[in-house]
Coordinates of N, CA and C in Angstrom, one line a residue:
X226 N 1.1 -1.1 0.1 CA 0.1 0.0 0.2 C 1.0 1.2 -0.2
X227 N 0.7 2.2 -0.8 CA 1.5 3.3 -1.0 C 0.9 4.5 -0.3
X228 N 2.1 5.4 0.3 CA 1.6 6.3 1.4 C 0.8 7.7 0.6
X229 N -0.3 8.5 1.0 CA -0.9 9.1 0.3 C -0.2 10.6 0.6
X230 N 0.4 11.6 -0.3 CA 1.4 12.5 0.1 C 0.5 13.3 0.1
X231 N -0.8 13.5 -0.2 CA -1.4 14.7 -0.2 C -2.0 15.3 1.0
X232 N -2.5 16.3 1.2 CA -2.6 17.0 2.5 C -4.0 16.3 3.2
X233 N -5.0 15.6 2.9 CA -5.5 14.9 3.7 C -5.3 13.7 3.9
X234 N -4.3 12.9 4.3 CA -3.8 12.0 4.8 C -4.5 11.8 5.8
X235 N -5.0 10.3 5.9 CA -6.1 9.8 6.9 C -4.9 8.9 8.0
X236 N -4.5 9.0 8.9 CA -3.7 8.5 9.9 C -4.1 7.1 10.0
X237 N -5.5 7.1 10.3 CA -6.3 5.5 10.6 C -5.9 4.6 9.5
X238 N -6.0 5.4 8.2 CA -5.6 4.5 7.1 C -4.0 3.9 7.0
X239 N -3.2 4.2 7.8 CA -1.9 3.7 7.8 C -1.1 3.3 9.1
X240 N -1.8 2.6 9.6 CA -1.9 2.2 11.0 C -0.3 1.5 11.2
X241 N -0.2 0.3 9.9 CA 1.1 -0.1 10.1 C 2.4 0.7 10.0
X242 N 2.0 1.6 8.8 CA 3.1 2.6 8.9 C 3.7 3.6 10.0
X243 N 2.8 4.0 10.9 CA 3.2 4.6 11.8 C 4.0 4.0 12.9
X244 N 5.1 4.5 13.3 CA 6.1 4.0 14.3 C 6.0 4.9 15.0
X245 N 5.7 6.0 15.3 CA 5.5 6.4 16.8 C 4.2 7.0 16.9
X246 N 3.7 6.2 17.7 CA 2.3 6.8 18.2 C 2.2 8.1 18.5
X247 N 1.2 8.8 18.7 CA 0.7 10.0 19.6 C 0.9 9.5 21.5
X248 N 1.6 10.3 21.8 CA 1.6 10.2 23.8 C 1.2 11.4 24.0
X249 N 0.3 11.2 25.1 CA 0.0 12.8 25.8 C 1.2 13.1 27.0
X250 N 1.9 14.2 27.1 CA 2.8 14.5 27.8 C 2.2 14.4 29.4
X251 N 2.8 13.9 30.1 CA 2.4 12.8 31.7 C 3.2 13.7 32.7
X252 N 2.9 14.4 34.3 CA 3.4 14.4 34.9 C 3.2 13.9 36.5
X253 N 3.6 13.3 37.3 CA 3.8 13.1 38.3 C 4.5 14.2 39.2
X254 N 3.4 15.0 40.1 CA 3.8 15.6 41.3 C 3.2 15.7 42.6
X255 N 3.7 16.2 43.5 CA 2.6 15.8 45.0 C 1.7 17.3 45.1
X256 N 0.6 17.3 45.0 CA -0.3 18.5 45.5 C -0.1 18.9 47.0
X257 N -0.4 20.3 47.2 CA -1.0 20.7 48.8 C -1.5 20.1 49.5
X258 N -2.4 18.9 49.3 CA -2.9 17.9 50.1 C -2.6 16.7 49.9
X259 N -1.0 16.8 50.2 CA 0.0 15.8 50.1 C -0.7 14.4 49.4
X260 N -1.1 14.5 48.5 CA -1.6 14.0 47.6 C -0.6 13.3 45.9
X261 N -0.5 12.5 45.8 CA 0.3 12.4 44.5 C -0.8 12.3 43.4
X262 N 0.0 13.6 42.3 CA -0.9 13.8 40.8 C -0.4 13.2 39.8
X263 N -1.1 12.5 38.9 CA -1.1 12.0 38.0 C -1.5 13.2 36.9
X264 N -1.1 13.9 36.0 CA -1.6 14.7 34.9 C -1.1 14.7 33.7
X265 N -2.1 14.5 33.2 CA -2.1 14.4 31.3 C -2.4 15.3 30.6
X266 N -1.5 16.1 29.8 CA -2.0 17.1 28.7 C -3.0 16.8 28.1
X267 N -4.1 18.1 28.1 CA -5.0 17.6 27.1 C -4.8 17.4 25.7
X268 N -5.8 16.8 25.1 CA -5.7 16.7 23.9 C -6.6 17.8 22.9
X269 N -6.6 17.9 22.0 CA -7.1 19.0 21.3 C -8.2 19.2 21.4
X270 N -9.0 18.3 21.4 CA -10.4 18.5 21.8 C -11.2 18.2 23.2
X271 N -10.4 17.9 23.8 CA -10.9 18.7 25.4 C -10.4 20.0 26.0
X272 N -11.2 20.1 26.8 CA -11.2 21.3 27.6 C -10.3 21.6 28.5
X273 N -9.9 20.3 29.3 CA -8.8 21.0 30.3 C -7.7 19.4 30.4
X274 N -6.8 19.6 31.1 CA -5.8 18.7 31.7 C -6.6 17.7 32.3
X275 N -6.1 16.0 32.1 CA -6.7 15.0 32.7 C -6.0 14.9 34.5
X276 N -6.1 14.8 35.4 CA -5.7 14.4 36.5 C -6.3 13.2 37.2
X277 N -5.3 12.6 37.9 CA -5.9 11.9 39.0 C -4.8 11.6 40.1
X278 N -5.5 11.9 41.1 CA -5.1 12.1 42.8 C -5.4 10.8 43.3
X279 N -4.0 10.8 44.3 CA -3.9 9.3 44.9 C -3.2 9.3 46.0
X280 N -3.9 9.0 47.4 CA -2.5 9.2 48.6 C -1.6 8.2 48.2
X281 N -0.7 8.6 48.9 CA 0.7 7.6 48.8 C 1.0 6.3 48.8
X282 N -0.3 5.7 49.7 CA -0.3 4.4 49.8 C -1.1 3.9 48.4
X283 N -1.7 4.2 48.1 CA -2.7 4.0 46.8 C -1.4 4.0 45.5
X284 N -1.2 5.4 45.6 CA -0.3 5.2 44.8 C 1.1 4.5 44.6
X285 N 1.6 4.0 45.7 CA 2.7 3.2 45.5 C 2.0 1.7 45.0
X286 N 0.9 1.6 45.4 CA 0.5 0.1 45.1 C -0.3 0.3 43.4
X287 N -0.5 1.4 42.7 CA -0.5 1.6 41.1 C 0.7 1.5 40.8
X288 N 1.8 2.2 41.1 CA 3.0 2.2 40.8 C 3.6 0.9 40.6
X289 N 3.6 0.0 41.6 CA 4.0 -1.9 41.6 C 3.2 -2.3 40.6
X290 N 1.8 -2.0 40.4 CA 1.0 -2.7 39.1 C 1.4 -2.5 37.9
X291 N 1.4 -1.1 37.8 CA 2.2 -0.4 36.4 C 4.0 -1.5 36.0
X292 N 4.3 -1.5 36.9 CA 5.7 -1.9 37.2 C 5.6 -3.7 36.6
X293 N 4.9 -4.5 37.2 CA 4.3 -5.4 36.9 C 3.9 -6.2 35.8
X294 N 3.0 -4.9 35.3 CA 2.7 -5.2 34.0 C 3.4 -4.9 32.8
X295 N 4.5 -3.7 33.5 CA 5.3 -3.7 32.2 C 6.4 -4.9 32.0
X296 N 6.8 -5.3 33.3 CA 8.0 -6.2 32.9 C 7.1 -7.7 32.9
X297 N 6.0 -8.1 32.8 CA 5.2 -9.6 32.4 C 5.3 -9.4 30.9
X298 N 5.1 -8.6 30.2 CA 5.3 -8.2 28.6 C 6.0 -7.8 28.3
X299 N 7.5 -7.1 28.8 CA 8.8 -6.9 27.8 C 9.5 -8.1 27.7
X300 N 10.0 -7.7 26.3 CA 11.1 -8.6 26.1 C 12.1 -9.1 27.1
X301 N 12.5 -10.2 27.2 CA 13.8 -10.5 28.3 C 15.2 -9.6 27.8
X302 N 15.9 -9.1 28.7 CA 17.0 -8.9 28.3 C 18.1 -9.3 27.1
X303 N 18.7 -8.4 26.7 CA 19.5 -9.0 25.8 C 20.7 -10.2 26.3
X304 N 20.9 -9.9 27.6 CA 21.9 -10.7 28.5 C 21.2 -11.8 28.9
X305 N 19.8 -12.0 29.2 CA 19.1 -13.1 29.6 C 18.9 -14.2 28.5
X306 N 18.8 -13.4 27.2 CA 19.0 -14.3 25.7 C 19.9 -14.9 25.6
X307 N 21.0 -14.1 25.6 CA 22.4 -14.8 25.4 C 22.8 -15.5 26.3
X308 N 22.4 -16.1 27.5 CA 23.0 -16.6 28.4 C 22.0 -18.1 28.0
X309 N 20.7 -18.1 28.1 CA 20.3 -18.9 27.3 C 20.6 -19.8 26.2
X310 N 21.0 -18.8 25.2 CA 21.4 -19.2 23.8 C 23.0 -20.2 24.3
X311 N 23.4 -19.5 25.0 CA 24.7 -20.3 25.7 C 24.7 -21.5 26.3
X312 N 23.4 -21.7 27.2 CA 23.6 -22.7 27.9 C 23.0 -24.0 26.7
X313 N 21.7 -23.5 25.8 CA 21.1 -24.2 24.7 C 22.4 -25.2 24.1
X314 N 23.5 -24.1 23.8 CA 24.9 -24.2 23.1 C 25.4 -25.6 23.5
X315 N 26.0 -25.3 24.9 CA 26.2 -26.2 26.0 C 25.9 -27.5 25.7
X316 N 24.6 -27.6 26.2 CA 23.9 -28.9 26.2 C 23.9 -29.3 25.0
X317 N 24.0 -28.4 23.8 CA 23.4 -29.2 22.6 C 25.4 -30.1 22.4
X318 N 26.2 -29.3 22.8 CA 27.8 -29.8 22.3 C 27.9 -30.8 23.1
X319 N 27.4 -30.7 24.4 CA 27.6 -32.1 25.4 C 26.8 -33.4 24.9
X320 N 25.9 -33.2 24.5 CA 25.2 -34.0 23.8 C 25.8 -34.8 22.8
X321 N 26.1 -33.8 21.6 CA 27.0 -34.9 20.9 C 28.3 -35.3 21.4
X322 N 29.0 -35.0 22.2 CA 30.2 -35.7 23.0 C 29.6 -36.7 23.9
X323 N 28.8 -37.0 24.5 CA 28.1 -37.9 24.9 C 27.7 -39.3 24.1
X324 N 27.3 -38.7 22.7 CA 27.0 -39.8 21.9 C 27.7 -40.2 21.0
X325 N 28.8 -39.5 20.6 CA 30.2 -40.1 19.8 C 31.0 -41.0 20.9
X326 N 31.3 -41.7 20.1 CA 31.9 -42.7 20.7 C 33.4 -42.7 20.5
X327 N 34.1 -42.5 21.6 CA 35.4 -42.7 21.8 C 36.3 -43.4 21.3
X328 N 37.3 -43.0 20.5 CA 38.2 -43.8 20.0 C 39.4 -43.9 20.8
X329 N 39.8 -44.8 20.8 CA 41.3 -45.0 21.7 C 42.3 -44.4 21.5
X330 N 42.6 -43.8 23.0 CA 43.6 -42.5 22.4 C 43.4 -41.4 22.5
X331 N 41.9 -41.1 21.9 CA 41.6 -39.8 21.4 C 41.2 -38.3 22.7
X332 N 41.3 -37.6 22.3 CA 41.0 -36.9 23.2 C 39.9 -36.1 23.5
X333 N 39.0 -36.0 24.0 CA 37.5 -35.7 24.3 C 37.7 -34.3 25.0
X334 N 36.7 -33.2 24.3 CA 36.7 -31.6 24.4 C 36.3 -31.7 25.8
X335 N 36.8 -30.8 26.6 CA 36.2 -30.4 27.6 C 35.3 -28.8 27.7
X336 N 34.6 -29.6 28.5 CA 33.0 -28.4 28.8 C 33.6 -27.8 30.3
X337 N 33.9 -26.3 29.8 CA 33.8 -25.6 31.4 C 32.6 -25.3 32.0
X338 N 32.6 -25.2 33.1 CA 31.5 -24.9 34.0 C 31.0 -23.9 34.7

């Protein structure tokens, strides 16, 4: 599908081509009532910013839940993938060593722990 280069570009028609979706600016701060405020900048069709106010204990629960959700869907760090690949290769290498008949006088490879 080619991109429409005219001024009547419809963003909904090109969902796969949009690589940076719109994201409203978000601020987190304390208000005078000692509550945590999550404030998001108003969209072009809204009259004001969006506010969420939480007592500190509830804010901590929300923050923990957000981190839990993010971490449950986040890709594994490169180091974790590299470690998993290394273990796989070592296991595969070891299985080939175990299966191969040893010839008299041959030197078997040593797998480091």
